[in-house]
Amino acid sequence: MAPRKIIIDTDPGQDDAVAILLALASPEDVEVLGITAVAGNVPLRLTAKNALIVCELAGKPEIKVFAGCDAPLKRKLVTAEHVHGKTGLDGPQLPAPQTALQATHAVDFIIETLRNHPSGTVTLCSLGPLTNIATAFGRAPDIIGRVQEIVLMGGAYFEVGNITPTAEFNIYVDPEAAEIVFKSGAPLTVMPLDVTHKVLTTRPHIQVFRDMGTETGRMVAEWTDFFERFDKEKYGSDGAPLHDPCVIAWLLQPELFSGRKINVEIETGSELTLGMTVADWWGVTGRAPNALFIGDVDAEGFFALLTERISRLQPAQEEPR
Ligand code: RIB
Ligand code: CA
């Protein structure tokens, strides 16, 4: 079967970086048409730069990276340096990127790509706030029906919030954008905290990355070493949740996951619960299902897939050891 054509919309972020590496290590399964950066974990200037760095670390400097929206549709940007560090990729020392951003704006790239490919053949993988995708939908409503699937990391139900008591970060940063996407009618597969909190980078998992003996493996180990502090402190968990790689793993081995087709609406009115994904898991509202909401994962199978794929990568200039 031909690899799925995807656009990765992202706010790197260490977990975004691992997700991008997983996609770039899997050319038999996914063809990355481009990477679109959005403001989120850190400001746009850094998320765009970080996306370039990750592509070079994967030995794929030819991947096109586009800068997108630098602020949410209607709100002031909230960032997460307390989780990801000042650069967004804190942990290892990283070289400055050698490649440049594309001149085209990310929103224009999303619109043009969906218009230029046959309808139903391009998947959007959203790893950050939904600002770029919502802006594209608002500017070009004709592309909504052309999207094959939107697979997004965001929201929570049983796990409740990670940035407020009720909201997950990606949705909280731009709830109006999330509302546009969840109401768009585009096929949605949602990876909420309910599932991402089940794929934790425990010590043995991090050691596997370190033992790969590649620069890429070492980077992944140091990124996860760094960004697990927040979750360990808050949840007392045994490692960092690999939120965003769940989006790519869904495309590679969907059988690892299970969930329910349910109605999900976004709180945009109440400051108390702003950005909450009101997930009708028990079907009590009678509202039409609009999303496949993933609740469970085979964590060991996920890590087996992730480590096998990441072990394939090393930066272009590094000779195999
Ligand atoms: O809440 C987790 C999400 O917020 C992840 O995508 C992480 O990278 C941050 O963007
Ligand atoms: Ca992210």
XYZ file of C-alpha atoms and ligand atoms in Angstrom:
332
model
C 0.000 0.000 0.000
C 1.307 3.495 -0.802
C 2.460 5.530 2.209
C -0.105 7.973 3.629
C 0.511 11.602 2.706
C 0.634 13.749 5.834
C 1.233 17.294 7.015
C 2.564 17.539 10.578
C 1.359 20.682 12.380
C 3.480 21.105 15.466
C 4.884 23.200 18.350
C 8.197 21.411 19.190
C 8.371 20.547 22.190
C 10.390 17.422 23.014
C 7.418 15.089 22.496
C 6.634 16.753 19.159
C 10.273 16.130 18.204
C 9.980 12.408 18.943
C 6.756 12.297 16.902
C 8.465 13.972 13.926
C 11.404 11.539 14.191
C 8.966 8.603 14.259
C 7.278 9.857 11.076
C 10.564 10.535 9.261
C 11.805 7.066 10.221
C 8.769 5.440 8.581
C 8.819 6.321 4.844
C 7.144 3.012 3.973
C 4.098 4.117 5.992
C 3.950 7.929 5.793
C 5.110 10.538 3.292
C 5.671 13.847 5.095
C 4.559 16.509 2.596
C 5.632 19.269 4.956
C 5.875 20.385 8.555
C 3.924 23.465 9.683
C 4.992 25.194 12.885
C 2.546 26.902 15.238
C 2.997 28.906 18.449
C 2.371 26.773 21.517
C 4.914 25.206 23.852
C 7.206 28.131 22.992
C 6.759 31.138 20.634
C 6.592 30.536 16.876
C 10.172 31.737 16.221
C 11.381 28.807 18.349
C 8.874 26.142 17.277
C 9.763 26.823 13.618
C 13.505 26.707 14.366
C 13.065 23.520 16.420
C 11.238 21.807 13.553
C 14.229 22.516 11.271
C 16.627 21.124 13.898
C 14.625 17.903 14.282
C 14.519 17.269 10.512
C 18.301 17.671 10.343
C 18.751 15.387 13.362
C 16.713 12.791 11.451
C 19.078 13.152 8.503
C 16.213 14.645 6.433
C 17.176 18.301 5.856
C 15.119 18.250 2.641
C 11.809 18.205 4.529
C 10.015 21.538 3.993
C 9.201 23.510 7.169
C 6.699 26.396 7.155
C 6.109 28.988 9.885
C 2.436 29.537 10.726
C 0.378 31.478 13.241
C 2.216 33.189 16.088
C -0.817 33.662 18.324
C -4.206 32.038 18.987
C -7.254 33.251 17.060
C -8.607 35.451 19.819
C -6.430 35.119 22.898
C -2.987 35.954 24.200
C -0.504 33.119 23.675
C 0.090 30.882 26.701
C 3.357 28.931 26.471
C 4.819 25.992 28.438
C 8.488 26.756 29.118
C 7.890 25.307 32.599
C 7.552 21.916 30.904
C 9.771 22.138 27.826
C 12.398 24.699 28.927
C 13.263 28.098 27.402
C 14.159 26.726 23.948
C 11.299 24.226 23.799
C 13.846 21.431 23.231
C 15.852 21.729 26.462
C 17.900 18.714 27.508
C 20.746 18.120 25.019
C 22.964 20.779 23.433
C 21.568 21.281 19.894
C 23.326 22.723 16.821
C 21.744 25.741 15.112
C 19.782 24.649 12.019
C 21.616 24.801 8.658
C 18.403 24.820 6.586
C 15.955 27.701 6.149
C 12.204 27.976 6.551
C 10.040 28.041 3.432
C 8.822 31.500 2.386
C 5.196 30.311 2.098
C 3.042 30.772 5.226
C 2.005 27.478 6.845
C -1.700 28.253 6.404
C -1.219 28.812 2.676
C 0.753 25.567 2.443
C -2.057 23.629 4.137
C -4.667 25.164 1.796
C -2.589 24.667 -1.375
C -1.632 21.090 -0.479
C -5.226 20.038 0.181
C -6.376 21.684 -3.058
C -3.534 20.218 -5.152
C -3.916 16.591 -3.996
C -6.917 14.371 -4.811
C -9.667 14.764 -2.208
C -9.318 12.380 0.722
C -5.612 11.683 0.246
C -3.958 14.061 2.753
C -4.016 13.559 6.544
C -3.386 16.411 8.978
C -1.419 15.398 12.087
C -1.888 18.085 14.752
C 0.565 18.043 17.644
C -0.078 21.515 19.079
C -2.751 24.222 19.298
C -5.135 24.059 16.335
C -4.615 27.673 15.210
C -3.045 26.942 11.793
C -5.672 24.358 10.834
C -8.622 26.458 12.034
C -7.265 29.495 10.168
C -6.930 27.416 6.983
C -10.506 26.124 7.384
C -11.799 29.672 7.912
C -9.926 31.080 4.922
C -10.721 28.160 2.579
C -13.799 26.198 3.694
C -13.591 24.165 0.455
C -10.614 22.223 1.839
C -12.526 20.784 4.832
C -14.232 18.106 2.735
C -10.887 17.226 1.120
C -9.170 16.204 4.378
C -8.647 12.434 4.662
C -8.441 12.548 8.484
C -7.259 14.875 11.232
C -5.335 12.953 13.897
C -4.732 15.271 16.814
C -3.169 15.168 20.248
C -5.436 17.147 22.537
C -8.086 17.125 25.220
C -8.890 14.806 28.071
C -11.879 13.187 29.780
C -11.011 10.703 32.545
C -7.565 12.308 32.991
C -9.011 15.865 33.170
C -6.615 18.793 32.579
C -2.840 19.258 32.621
C -2.668 23.053 32.305
C -5.841 23.818 34.317
C -8.018 21.480 36.391
C -10.216 20.908 33.314
C -8.193 21.600 30.155
C -5.327 19.980 28.254
C -2.685 22.434 26.951
C -3.192 22.224 23.146
C -6.918 22.866 23.419
C -6.551 25.425 26.206
C -4.124 27.615 24.224
C -6.625 28.126 21.408
C -10.117 26.890 22.358
C -11.794 28.868 19.559
C -9.565 27.123 17.000
C -10.379 23.768 18.565
C -14.098 24.555 18.406
C -13.807 25.295 14.655
C -11.985 22.001 14.026
C -14.262 19.857 16.210
C -17.364 21.390 14.550
C -15.915 21.243 11.004
C -17.184 17.770 10.121
C -13.680 16.650 9.093
C -12.967 13.022 10.193
C -11.310 13.380 13.639
C -9.205 10.922 15.630
C -8.329 12.359 19.035
C -5.405 11.269 21.248
C -6.321 12.770 24.667
C -4.354 12.611 27.908
C -6.486 9.536 28.725
C -4.277 7.559 26.331
C -1.056 9.574 26.244
C -0.635 9.227 30.009
C -0.378 5.471 29.427
C 2.843 5.699 27.363
C 5.394 6.842 29.931
C 9.126 6.894 29.241
C 10.225 4.810 32.197
C 13.940 4.429 33.014
C 14.272 1.139 31.065
C 12.645 2.742 27.998
C 15.014 5.723 28.131
C 17.984 3.348 28.513
C 16.968 1.604 25.267
C 17.251 4.934 23.427
C 20.630 5.629 25.085
C 21.933 2.170 24.188
C 21.160 2.683 20.470
C 24.595 4.269 20.104
C 23.249 6.876 17.645
C 23.126 10.642 18.023
C 19.352 10.495 17.460
C 18.857 7.878 20.171
C 20.955 9.939 22.576
C 18.899 13.060 21.809
C 15.608 11.255 22.454
C 16.962 9.958 25.781
C 18.079 13.427 26.848
C 14.829 15.078 25.735
C 12.688 12.625 27.656
C 15.058 12.864 30.640
C 14.425 16.608 30.675
C 10.734 16.881 30.091
C 9.641 14.140 32.494
C 10.300 16.468 35.480
C 6.932 18.225 35.103
C 4.803 15.058 35.059
C 6.847 13.308 37.750
C 6.408 16.295 40.075
C 2.718 16.784 39.310
C 1.488 13.215 38.942
C 4.278 11.280 40.634
C 4.374 9.322 37.375
C 7.166 6.962 36.426
C 8.321 8.960 33.399
C 7.221 11.450 30.746
C 4.018 10.829 28.740
C 4.908 10.640 25.037
C 1.838 12.619 24.001
C 2.501 13.528 20.365
C 4.133 10.282 19.124
C 0.717 8.630 19.719
C -0.583 10.592 16.707
C 2.027 9.111 14.369
C 1.870 5.642 15.954
C -1.866 5.620 15.125
C -0.978 5.926 11.430
C 1.668 3.194 11.643
C -0.123 0.614 13.821
C -3.732 1.650 14.622
C -4.312 -1.763 16.161
C -2.270 -0.619 19.165
C -5.114 1.733 20.139
C -8.798 1.517 21.075
C -11.470 4.149 21.590
C -15.066 5.197 20.972
C -16.795 7.335 18.345
C -18.414 10.018 20.515
C -19.480 13.634 20.597
C -16.801 16.067 21.801
C -17.484 19.765 22.269
C -15.109 22.512 23.383
C -15.729 24.956 26.246
C -15.065 28.486 24.960
C -17.424 30.526 27.188
C -16.588 29.830 30.814
C -13.217 31.065 32.135
C -13.542 28.381 34.841
C -13.532 25.461 32.381
C -12.068 27.164 29.284
C -10.640 24.648 26.791
C -12.301 21.621 28.344
C -13.109 18.827 25.883
C -16.635 17.897 26.942
C -16.450 14.271 25.826
C -19.773 12.420 25.844
C -18.069 9.065 26.584
C -21.300 7.572 27.989
C -23.579 8.870 25.212
C -25.922 10.823 27.496
C -26.357 13.985 25.403
C -27.793 12.588 22.191
C -25.379 14.891 20.328
C -24.016 13.415 17.072
C -20.612 11.707 17.375
C -17.875 13.817 15.726
C -14.642 12.175 16.874
C -12.964 8.842 17.485
C -11.789 9.479 21.072
C -8.934 7.109 21.923
C -8.873 5.792 25.489
C -6.398 2.899 25.531
C -3.117 1.706 24.040
C -0.842 -1.354 24.102
C 2.042 0.572 25.718
C 4.648 -2.151 25.244
C 3.685 -2.489 21.578
C 3.919 1.288 21.223
C 7.465 1.369 22.655
C 8.551 -1.605 20.547
C 7.411 0.293 17.430
C 8.965 3.580 18.570
C 12.373 2.167 19.474
C 12.629 0.049 16.301
C 11.867 3.072 14.114
C 14.026 5.618 15.989
C 16.977 3.202 15.817
C 16.894 3.610 12.006
C 17.791 7.334 12.191
C 21.025 9.252 12.485
C 21.960 12.785 11.417
C 23.158 13.093 7.822
C 26.754 13.869 8.758
C 27.112 10.985 11.230
C 28.667 7.803 9.848
C 26.974 4.616 11.133
C 28.935 3.291 14.203
O -0.737 18.587 26.636
C 0.297 17.984 25.894
C 0.476 18.680 24.585
O 0.852 20.038 24.812
C 1.622 18.082 23.746
O 1.355 18.252 22.383
C 2.799 18.919 24.142
O 3.806 18.967 23.132
C 2.159 20.276 24.273
O 2.054 20.840 22.975
Ca 2.971 19.475 20.975
